[in-house]
Structure formats: C-alpha cells, structure tokens
CSV table of N, CA and C in Angstrom, one decimal:
chain,number,residue,atom,x,y,z
A,1,SER,N,-24.1,18.3,-19.8
A,1,SER,CA,-24.8,18.5,-18.6
A,1,SER,C,-24.0,17.8,-17.5
A,2,PHE,N,-23.9,18.6,-16.2
A,2,PHE,CA,-23.2,18.0,-15.2
A,2,PHE,C,-24.0,18.4,-13.9
A,3,SER,N,-23.9,17.7,-12.7
A,3,SER,CA,-24.4,17.9,-11.7
A,3,SER,C,-23.1,17.6,-10.6
A,4,TYR,N,-23.1,18.3,-9.6
A,4,TYR,CA,-22.3,18.2,-8.6
A,4,TYR,C,-23.1,18.0,-7.3
A,5,VAL,N,-22.5,16.9,-6.5
A,5,VAL,CA,-23.0,16.3,-5.2
A,5,VAL,C,-22.3,16.6,-4.3
A,6,GLU,N,-22.5,17.1,-3.1
A,6,GLU,CA,-21.8,17.2,-1.9
A,6,GLU,C,-22.6,17.7,-0.7
A,7,ALA,N,-22.1,17.6,0.4
A,7,ALA,CA,-23.0,17.9,1.6
A,7,ALA,C,-23.3,19.3,2.0
A,8,THR,N,-22.3,20.0,1.7
A,8,THR,CA,-22.2,21.7,2.3
A,8,THR,C,-22.5,22.7,1.6
A,9,SER,N,-22.8,22.6,0.2
A,9,SER,CA,-22.9,23.8,-0.5
A,9,SER,C,-23.5,23.7,-1.8
A,10,SER,N,-24.0,22.5,-1.8
A,10,SER,CA,-25.0,22.5,-3.5
A,10,SER,C,-26.3,22.4,-3.2
A,11,LEU,N,-26.6,22.8,-1.9
A,11,LEU,CA,-28.3,23.0,-1.9
A,11,LEU,C,-28.6,24.4,-1.5
A,12,LEU,N,-29.7,24.8,-1.5
A,12,LEU,CA,-30.1,26.3,-1.3
A,12,LEU,C,-30.4,26.4,0.1
A,13,PRO,N,-29.7,27.0,1.0
A,13,PRO,CA,-30.0,27.0,2.4
A,13,PRO,C,-31.3,27.4,3.0
A,14,GLU,N,-31.9,28.4,2.3
A,14,GLU,CA,-33.1,28.9,2.7
A,14,GLU,C,-34.3,28.2,2.2
A,15,THR,N,-34.2,27.2,1.6
A,15,THR,CA,-35.3,26.3,1.2
A,15,THR,C,-35.3,24.9,2.0
A,16,GLU,N,-36.4,24.2,2.0
A,16,GLU,CA,-36.4,22.8,2.4
A,16,GLU,C,-35.9,22.0,1.8
A,17,LEU,N,-35.7,20.9,2.5
A,17,LEU,CA,-35.1,19.8,1.8
A,17,LEU,C,-35.8,19.4,0.6
A,18,TRP,N,-36.9,19.0,0.8
A,18,TRP,CA,-38.1,18.7,-0.4
A,18,TRP,C,-38.1,19.7,-1.4
A,19,GLU,N,-38.1,21.1,-1.3
A,19,GLU,CA,-38.1,22.0,-2.2
A,19,GLU,C,-37.0,21.9,-3.0
A,20,ASN,N,-35.7,21.6,-2.6
A,20,ASN,CA,-34.6,21.3,-3.5
A,20,ASN,C,-34.6,20.3,-4.4
A,21,LEU,N,-35.1,19.2,-4.1
A,21,LEU,CA,-35.6,18.0,-5.0
A,21,LEU,C,-36.5,18.6,-5.9
A,22,GLU,N,-37.4,18.9,-5.3
A,22,GLU,CA,-38.7,19.5,-6.4
A,22,GLU,C,-38.4,20.3,-7.5
A,23,MET,N,-37.4,21.2,-7.1
A,23,MET,CA,-36.8,22.3,-8.2
A,23,MET,C,-35.6,21.6,-9.2
A,24,ALA,N,-35.0,20.8,-8.8
A,24,ALA,CA,-34.2,20.1,-9.5
A,24,ALA,C,-34.7,19.1,-10.6
A,25,LEU,N,-35.8,18.3,-10.1
A,25,LEU,CA,-36.5,17.2,-10.7
A,25,LEU,C,-37.6,17.8,-11.5
A,26,ALA,N,-38.3,18.8,-11.5
A,26,ALA,CA,-39.1,19.5,-12.1
A,26,ALA,C,-40.3,18.3,-12.8
A,27,GLY,N,-40.5,17.6,-11.8
A,27,GLY,CA,-41.8,16.3,-12.2
A,27,GLY,C,-42.9,16.7,-11.2
A,28,PRO,N,-42.4,15.6,-9.9
A,28,PRO,CA,-43.4,15.4,-9.0
A,28,PRO,C,-44.1,16.8,-8.3
A,29,THR,N,-45.2,16.8,-7.9
A,29,THR,CA,-45.4,18.1,-7.2
A,29,THR,C,-45.9,17.9,-5.6
A,30,SER,N,-45.6,16.6,-5.3
A,30,SER,CA,-45.9,16.5,-3.8
A,30,SER,C,-44.9,15.3,-3.4
A,31,TRP,N,-44.5,15.5,-2.3
A,31,TRP,CA,-43.7,14.6,-1.6
A,31,TRP,C,-44.1,13.0,-1.7
A,32,GLY,N,-45.5,12.7,-1.8
A,32,GLY,CA,-46.0,11.4,-2.1
A,32,GLY,C,-45.8,11.1,-3.6
A,33,ASP,N,-46.1,12.1,-4.6
A,33,ASP,CA,-46.1,11.4,-5.9
A,33,ASP,C,-44.4,11.3,-6.1
A,34,PHE,N,-43.7,12.1,-5.6
A,34,PHE,CA,-42.1,11.7,-5.7
A,34,PHE,C,-41.7,10.5,-5.2
A,35,TYR,N,-42.4,10.2,-4.3
A,35,TYR,CA,-41.9,8.8,-3.2
A,35,TYR,C,-42.5,7.7,-4.2
A,36,GLN,N,-43.6,7.8,-4.8
A,36,GLN,CA,-44.0,6.7,-5.6
A,36,GLN,C,-43.2,6.7,-6.9
A,37,THR,N,-42.5,7.4,-7.4
A,37,THR,CA,-41.5,7.1,-8.6
A,37,THR,C,-40.3,6.4,-8.3
A,38,LEU,N,-40.1,6.4,-6.9
A,38,LEU,CA,-38.6,5.9,-6.6
A,38,LEU,C,-38.3,4.4,-6.6
A,39,HIS,N,-37.3,4.0,-7.0
A,39,HIS,CA,-36.8,2.7,-6.8
A,39,HIS,C,-36.8,2.2,-5.2
A,40,PRO,N,-36.8,0.9,-4.7
A,40,PRO,CA,-36.7,0.6,-3.4
A,40,PRO,C,-35.4,1.3,-2.6
A,41,ASP,N,-34.3,1.1,-3.6
A,41,ASP,CA,-33.0,1.4,-3.1
A,41,ASP,C,-32.8,3.0,-3.0
A,42,GLU,N,-33.6,3.7,-3.7
A,42,GLU,CA,-33.8,5.2,-3.4
A,42,GLU,C,-34.9,5.7,-2.4
A,43,LYS,N,-35.9,4.7,-2.3
A,43,LYS,CA,-36.6,4.9,-1.1
A,43,LYS,C,-35.9,4.6,0.2
A,44,ALA,N,-35.3,3.6,0.3
A,44,ALA,CA,-34.2,3.4,1.5
A,44,ALA,C,-33.6,4.9,1.9
A,45,LEU,N,-32.8,5.2,0.8
A,45,LEU,CA,-32.5,6.7,1.2
A,45,LEU,C,-33.3,8.0,2.0
A,46,ILE,N,-34.5,8.1,1.0
A,46,ILE,CA,-35.2,9.0,1.5
A,46,ILE,C,-36.1,8.9,2.7
A,47,ASN,N,-36.2,7.7,3.1
A,47,ASN,CA,-36.8,7.1,4.4
A,47,ASN,C,-36.0,7.5,5.5
A,48,LEU,N,-34.9,7.8,5.3
A,48,LEU,CA,-33.8,8.4,6.4
A,48,LEU,C,-34.1,9.8,6.7
A,49,LEU,N,-34.8,10.7,5.5
A,49,LEU,CA,-35.2,12.2,6.0
A,49,LEU,C,-36.7,12.0,6.7
A,50,GLN,N,-36.3,12.3,8.0
A,50,GLN,CA,-37.6,12.2,8.8
A,50,GLN,C,-38.4,13.2,8.5
A,51,VAL,N,-38.1,14.4,8.2
A,51,VAL,CA,-38.6,15.9,8.0
A,51,VAL,C,-38.4,16.3,6.7
A,52,PRO,N,-38.9,16.1,5.6
A,52,PRO,CA,-38.7,16.8,4.2
A,52,PRO,C,-39.0,18.2,4.2
A,53,SER,N,-39.5,18.8,5.1
A,53,SER,CA,-40.1,19.9,5.3
A,53,SER,C,-39.1,20.8,6.0
A,54,LYS,N,-37.8,20.3,6.6
A,54,LYS,CA,-36.9,20.8,7.5
A,54,LYS,C,-36.1,21.7,6.3
A,55,LYS,N,-35.8,23.0,6.8
A,55,LYS,CA,-34.9,23.9,6.2
A,55,LYS,C,-33.3,23.3,6.1
A,56,VAL,N,-33.0,23.6,4.7
A,56,VAL,CA,-31.3,23.0,4.7
A,56,VAL,C,-30.4,23.8,5.5
A,57,ARG,N,-30.7,24.8,5.9
A,57,ARG,CA,-29.7,25.4,6.9
A,57,ARG,C,-29.8,24.8,8.3
A,58,ASP,N,-31.1,24.0,8.8
A,58,ASP,CA,-31.3,23.3,10.0
A,58,ASP,C,-31.0,22.0,9.9
A,59,SER,N,-30.4,21.3,8.5
A,59,SER,CA,-30.4,20.2,8.4
A,59,SER,C,-28.9,19.5,8.9
A,60,GLN,N,-28.9,18.1,9.1
A,60,GLN,CA,-27.6,17.5,9.5
A,60,GLN,C,-26.9,17.5,8.1
A,61,GLU,N,-25.7,17.3,8.1
A,61,GLU,CA,-24.9,17.1,6.9
A,61,GLU,C,-25.4,16.0,6.1
A,62,TRP,N,-25.5,14.9,6.9
A,62,TRP,CA,-25.9,13.7,6.1
A,62,TRP,C,-27.1,13.9,5.4
A,63,GLU,N,-27.9,14.4,5.9
A,63,GLU,CA,-29.6,14.9,5.0
A,63,GLU,C,-29.2,15.5,4.1
A,64,LYS,N,-28.2,16.5,4.0
A,64,LYS,CA,-28.0,17.4,2.8
A,64,LYS,C,-27.5,16.4,1.8
A,65,PHE,N,-26.3,15.7,2.0
A,65,PHE,CA,-25.8,15.0,1.2
A,65,PHE,C,-26.7,14.0,0.6
A,66,ILE,N,-27.8,13.3,1.4
A,66,ILE,CA,-28.9,12.5,0.6
A,66,ILE,C,-29.7,13.3,-0.5
A,67,VAL,N,-29.7,14.4,-0.3
A,67,VAL,CA,-30.7,15.2,-1.2
A,67,VAL,C,-29.9,15.4,-2.2
A,68,SER,N,-28.8,16.4,-2.0
A,68,SER,CA,-28.0,16.4,-3.0
A,68,SER,C,-27.5,15.2,-4.0
A,69,PHE,N,-27.4,14.0,-3.7
A,69,PHE,CA,-27.1,12.9,-4.0
A,69,PHE,C,-28.4,12.6,-5.1
A,70,LEU,N,-29.4,12.5,-4.4
A,70,LEU,CA,-30.5,12.0,-5.3
A,70,LEU,C,-30.9,13.4,-6.4
A,71,LYS,N,-30.7,14.5,-6.0
A,71,LYS,CA,-30.7,15.3,-7.1
A,71,LYS,C,-29.9,15.1,-8.3
A,72,GLY,N,-28.8,14.9,-8.0
A,72,GLY,CA,-27.8,14.2,-8.9
A,72,GLY,C,-28.0,13.3,-9.9
A,73,VAL,N,-28.4,12.2,-9.2
A,73,VAL,CA,-28.5,10.7,-9.9
A,73,VAL,C,-30.0,10.8,-10.4
A,74,LEU,N,-31.0,11.5,-9.9
A,74,LEU,CA,-32.2,11.3,-10.4
A,74,LEU,C,-32.6,12.5,-11.4
A,75,GLY,N,-31.9,13.5,-11.6
A,75,GLY,CA,-31.9,14.7,-12.3
A,75,GLY,C,-31.7,14.3,-13.8
A,76,PRO,N,-31.8,15.5,-14.7
A,76,PRO,CA,-31.2,14.9,-16.1
A,76,PRO,C,-30.0,14.9,-16.6
A,77,SER,N,-29.0,15.5,-15.4
A,77,SER,CA,-27.6,15.6,-15.9
A,77,SER,C,-27.1,14.1,-16.2
A,78,LYS,N,-26.5,14.2,-17.3
A,78,LYS,CA,-25.6,13.0,-17.8
A,78,LYS,C,-24.4,12.7,-17.0
A,79,ASN,N,-23.7,13.5,-16.6
A,79,ASN,CA,-22.3,13.3,-15.7
A,79,ASN,C,-23.0,13.8,-14.3
A,80,VAL,N,-22.1,13.1,-13.4
A,80,VAL,CA,-22.5,13.4,-11.9
A,80,VAL,C,-21.1,13.3,-11.3
A,81,LEU,N,-20.8,14.3,-10.7
A,81,LEU,CA,-19.5,14.3,-9.7
A,81,LEU,C,-20.0,14.3,-8.3
A,82,ILE,N,-19.6,13.1,-7.5
A,82,ILE,CA,-20.2,13.1,-6.3
A,82,ILE,C,-18.7,13.2,-5.4
A,83,ASP,N,-18.8,14.3,-4.5
A,83,ASP,CA,-17.8,14.5,-3.5
A,83,ASP,C,-18.2,14.2,-2.4
A,84,VAL,N,-17.5,12.9,-1.8
A,84,VAL,CA,-18.2,12.2,-0.6
A,84,VAL,C,-16.9,12.6,0.5
A,85,ASN,N,-17.6,13.0,1.7
A,85,ASN,CA,-16.8,12.8,3.0
A,85,ASN,C,-17.4,12.1,3.8
A,86,GLU,N,-16.5,11.0,4.0
A,86,GLU,CA,-17.0,9.5,4.5
A,86,GLU,C,-17.2,9.8,6.2
A,87,GLU,N,-16.6,11.0,6.6
A,87,GLU,CA,-16.7,11.3,8.0
A,87,GLU,C,-18.3,11.7,8.3
A,88,ILE,N,-19.2,12.2,7.4
A,88,ILE,CA,-20.4,12.8,7.8
A,88,ILE,C,-21.5,11.7,7.3
A,89,ILE,N,-21.0,10.5,6.6
A,89,ILE,CA,-22.0,9.5,6.3
A,89,ILE,C,-21.8,8.4,7.0
A,90,SER,N,-22.6,7.5,7.2
A,90,SER,CA,-22.5,6.4,8.2
A,90,SER,C,-22.3,5.1,7.2
A,91,PRO,N,-21.6,3.7,7.5
A,91,PRO,CA,-21.5,2.8,6.7
A,91,PRO,C,-22.8,2.5,6.0
A,92,PHE,N,-23.9,2.5,6.7
A,92,PHE,CA,-25.3,2.3,6.2
A,92,PHE,C,-25.6,3.1,5.1
A,93,LEU,N,-25.3,4.3,5.2
A,93,LEU,CA,-25.5,5.3,4.0
A,93,LEU,C,-24.7,5.1,2.9
A,94,VAL,N,-23.4,4.8,3.1
A,94,VAL,CA,-22.4,4.4,2.1
A,94,VAL,C,-23.1,3.3,1.1
A,95,GLN,N,-23.5,2.1,1.8
A,95,GLN,CA,-23.8,1.3,1.0
A,95,GLN,C,-25.1,1.4,0.4
A,96,ARG,N,-26.2,2.2,0.9
A,96,ARG,CA,-27.2,2.8,0.1
A,96,ARG,C,-27.0,3.4,-1.1
A,97,VAL,N,-26.1,4.2,-1.1
A,97,VAL,CA,-25.4,5.2,-2.0
A,97,VAL,C,-24.7,4.2,-3.1
A,98,LYS,N,-23.9,3.2,-2.7
A,98,LYS,CA,-23.6,2.3,-3.6
A,98,LYS,C,-24.5,1.7,-4.5
A,99,ASN,N,-25.6,1.1,-4.0
A,99,ASN,CA,-26.7,0.2,-4.5
A,99,ASN,C,-27.3,1.3,-5.5
A,100,VAL,N,-27.4,2.7,-5.4
A,100,VAL,CA,-28.1,3.6,-6.2
A,100,VAL,C,-27.3,3.8,-7.4
A,101,ILE,N,-26.0,4.1,-7.1
A,101,ILE,CA,-24.7,4.2,-8.1
A,101,ILE,C,-24.8,2.7,-9.1
A,102,PHE,N,-24.7,1.7,-8.3
A,102,PHE,CA,-24.9,0.4,-9.4
A,102,PHE,C,-26.1,0.5,-10.4
A,103,ARG,N,-27.2,1.2,-9.9
A,103,ARG,CA,-28.4,0.7,-11.0
A,103,ARG,C,-28.3,2.2,-11.7
A,104,LYS,N,-27.6,3.2,-11.5
A,104,LYS,CA,-27.6,4.6,-12.2
A,104,LYS,C,-26.4,4.6,-12.9
A,105,ILE,N,-25.4,3.7,-13.1
A,105,ILE,CA,-24.2,4.0,-13.9
A,105,ILE,C,-24.4,3.3,-15.5
A,106,ARG,N,-25.6,2.7,-15.6
A,106,ARG,CA,-25.7,2.5,-17.2
A,106,ARG,C,-26.4,3.7,-17.7
A,107,ASN,N,-27.0,4.7,-17.2
A,107,ASN,CA,-27.5,5.6,-17.7
A,107,ASN,C,-26.8,7.2,-17.3
A,108,LYS,N,-25.9,7.2,-16.7
A,108,LYS,CA,-25.1,8.3,-16.3
A,108,LYS,C,-23.7,8.1,-16.1
A,109,VAL,N,-22.6,8.8,-16.2
A,109,VAL,CA,-21.2,8.9,-16.1
A,109,VAL,C,-20.9,9.4,-14.7
A,110,ILE,N,-20.6,8.7,-13.7
A,110,ILE,CA,-20.4,8.8,-12.2
A,110,ILE,C,-19.0,8.9,-12.0
A,111,TYR,N,-18.6,10.2,-11.3
A,111,TYR,CA,-17.1,10.2,-11.2
A,111,TYR,C,-17.3,10.8,-9.4
A,112,LEU,N,-16.6,10.2,-8.8
A,112,LEU,CA,-16.6,10.0,-7.5
A,112,LEU,C,-15.2,10.4,-6.7
A,113,ALA,N,-15.1,11.7,-5.9
A,113,ALA,CA,-13.9,12.0,-5.3
A,113,ALA,C,-14.3,11.7,-3.8
A,114,SER,N,-13.1,11.0,-3.2
A,114,SER,CA,-13.0,10.6,-1.9
A,114,SER,C,-11.8,10.4,-1.4
A,115,ALA,N,-11.5,10.6,0.0
A,115,ALA,CA,-10.2,10.4,0.6
A,115,ALA,C,-10.0,9.2,1.0
A,116,ASN,N,-11.1,8.2,0.8
A,116,ASN,CA,-11.0,6.8,1.2
A,116,ASN,C,-11.5,6.0,0.1
A,117,MET,N,-10.6,6.1,-1.1
A,117,MET,CA,-11.1,5.3,-2.3
A,117,MET,C,-11.3,3.8,-2.1
A,118,PRO,N,-10.2,3.0,-1.2
A,118,PRO,CA,-10.7,1.6,-1.0
A,118,PRO,C,-12.4,1.3,-1.0
A,119,LEU,N,-13.0,2.3,-0.1
A,119,LEU,CA,-14.3,1.8,0.2
A,119,LEU,C,-15.0,1.9,-0.8
A,120,TRP,N,-14.8,2.3,-1.9
A,120,TRP,CA,-15.6,2.5,-3.1
A,120,TRP,C,-15.1,1.7,-4.4
A,121,LEU,N,-14.2,0.7,-4.4
A,121,LEU,CA,-13.7,0.2,-5.3
A,121,LEU,C,-14.7,-0.8,-5.9
A,122,ASP,N,-15.3,-1.5,-5.0
A,122,ASP,CA,-16.4,-2.5,-5.6
A,122,ASP,C,-17.4,-1.9,-6.7
A,123,CYS,N,-17.5,-0.5,-6.7
A,123,CYS,CA,-18.5,0.2,-7.7
A,123,CYS,C,-17.7,0.9,-8.6
A,124,ALA,N,-16.3,0.9,-8.7
A,124,ALA,CA,-15.6,1.3,-9.6
A,124,ALA,C,-15.0,0.6,-10.9
A,125,HIS,N,-14.9,1.1,-12.0
A,125,HIS,CA,-14.3,0.5,-13.1
A,125,HIS,C,-12.8,1.3,-13.5
A,126,SER,N,-12.7,2.4,-13.1
A,126,SER,CA,-11.2,2.9,-13.2
A,126,SER,C,-11.0,4.1,-12.2
A,127,LEU,N,-9.9,4.3,-12.0
A,127,LEU,CA,-9.2,5.2,-10.9
A,127,LEU,C,-8.6,6.4,-11.8
A,128,VAL,N,-8.8,7.5,-11.5
A,128,VAL,CA,-8.3,9.0,-12.0
A,128,VAL,C,-7.6,9.4,-11.0
A,129,TYR,N,-6.1,9.5,-11.3
A,129,TYR,CA,-5.5,10.4,-10.2
A,129,TYR,C,-4.6,11.7,-11.0
A,130,LYS,N,-4.2,12.4,-10.4
A,130,LYS,CA,-3.3,13.5,-10.8
A,130,LYS,C,-1.7,13.2,-10.9
A,131,ASN,N,-1.4,13.4,-12.0
A,131,ASN,CA,0.1,13.3,-12.1
A,131,ASN,C,0.9,14.6,-12.4
A,132,GLY,N,1.3,15.4,-11.6
A,132,GLY,CA,1.5,16.7,-12.1
A,132,GLY,C,0.4,17.5,-12.3
A,133,TYR,N,0.4,17.8,-13.7
A,133,TYR,CA,-0.9,18.8,-14.3
A,133,TYR,C,-1.5,18.0,-15.0
A,134,LYS,N,-1.4,16.6,-14.9
A,134,LYS,CA,-2.0,15.8,-16.1
A,134,LYS,C,-2.6,14.8,-15.1
A,135,PHE,N,-4.1,14.4,-15.6
A,135,PHE,CA,-4.8,13.5,-14.9
A,135,PHE,C,-4.8,12.0,-15.7
A,136,GLU,N,-4.5,11.1,-15.1
A,136,GLU,CA,-4.4,9.7,-15.6
A,136,GLU,C,-5.4,8.9,-15.2
A,137,ILE,N,-6.0,7.8,-16.2
A,137,ILE,CA,-6.8,7.1,-15.8
A,137,ILE,C,-6.2,5.4,-15.7
A,138,GLN,N,-6.4,4.7,-14.6
A,138,GLN,CA,-6.3,3.4,-14.4
A,138,GLN,C,-7.5,2.4,-14.4
A,139,SER,N,-7.7,1.7,-15.3
A,139,SER,CA,-8.6,0.6,-15.4
A,139,SER,C,-8.4,-0.2,-14.4
A,140,LEU,N,-9.6,-0.7,-13.4
A,140,LEU,CA,-9.6,-1.7,-12.5
A,140,LEU,C,-10.2,-3.1,-13.2
A,141,MET,N,-10.3,-3.2,-14.4
A,141,MET,CA,-10.9,-4.5,-15.2
A,141,MET,C,-10.1,-4.6,-16.2
A,142,PRO,N,-9.8,-5.9,-16.3
A,142,PRO,CA,-9.3,-6.3,-17.6
A,142,PRO,C,-10.1,-5.8,-18.8
A,143,SER,N,-9.3,-5.6,-19.9
A,143,SER,CA,-10.2,-4.8,-21.0
A,143,SER,C,-11.1,-5.8,-21.8
A,144,GLN,N,-11.0,-7.0,-21.6
A,144,GLN,CA,-12.3,-8.0,-22.0
A,144,GLN,C,-13.3,-7.9,-21.3
A,145,TRP,N,-13.0,-7.4,-19.9
A,145,TRP,CA,-14.2,-7.5,-19.1
A,145,TRP,C,-14.9,-5.9,-18.9
A,146,ALA,N,-14.1,-5.1,-19.4
A,146,ALA,CA,-14.6,-3.8,-19.2
A,146,ALA,C,-15.9,-3.4,-20.0
A,147,ILE,N,-16.9,-2.8,-19.5
A,147,ILE,CA,-17.9,-2.3,-19.7
A,147,ILE,C,-17.9,-1.1,-20.1
A,148,GLN,N,-18.5,-0.6,-21.5
A,148,GLN,CA,-18.4,0.8,-22.0
A,148,GLN,C,-19.6,1.4,-22.0
A,149,PHE,N,-19.8,2.3,-21.1
A,149,PHE,CA,-21.2,3.2,-21.0
A,149,PHE,C,-21.3,4.3,-21.8
A,150,ALA,N,-22.1,4.3,-22.7
A,150,ALA,CA,-22.1,5.9,-23.7
A,150,ALA,C,-23.3,6.7,-23.3
C-alpha cells in the first residue's frame, strides 16, 4: 500500500478538510473523536487548522499539506511518499512534520522528495538520487548504526 502526500492535488477539492481525513482514516466519526486519538505532535499540526470545515478549494496550500500529510502518516498505508514544497510551509511546520516523521518511521517507510534536502537530513537514514535511468541509494549512517525498519 502507498500514500502520496503533497499540497496541491492529493485532496478532493469539493470536500472539507475534515472530510478528507475522515474518509481516509475510516475510524473517528467526529472532529472531537479524531482529535482525542492524536499524539501531541499530531495535535500541534491539527491545531493549526482553525476551520476544519473549510472546503479544500478555499484552503491555503499549507492547510492542504497538513491534511494530506496526516492522511498519509495516520492512514493504513505502509509506504508514504511526501512531496514537500518548502516555499509553502513555514519552518515551524517543517519542525512539526519532522517530529511526526521521527515517531512514524518505525511503522512506515517514508520517502521524502524535496528541493531542499539539507533541511531534512536530520530525519533521513539514506539519500536516493537518480544516475541516468538508475536510482542509487547512499546511506547516511555507518552500517553498524543503521536501523532496519521492516
């Protein structure tokens, strides 16, 4: 299973921010129930959404990113590809996202695409880059320190 996270096209535009979460998570039936299930790092993100009933089409890009990110990391998908555009999210939001990534990395395989990779190196264990038509992986940890997540 695979989830794709990004801010412009991964949500249904005619629905509410909350409805996108509700459909993806298929568990909580109200905003309050959903909020109670969250870890404090996730609550820090969701608290930024002042109007969860706002239509996606009327939302800011960073609001869409938060919802898309939470759908990806809280949902059932084992693999999550996060396509980050740091121009639309603040340094505060980047740090909140990193905190959630640190917690979720034990249960999910997270791939992050960014034009600003140095910003994310503290939460990465390897870099993947393209060499012609081949993808190559460069480990950022000595092999004796590398943690394998299955």
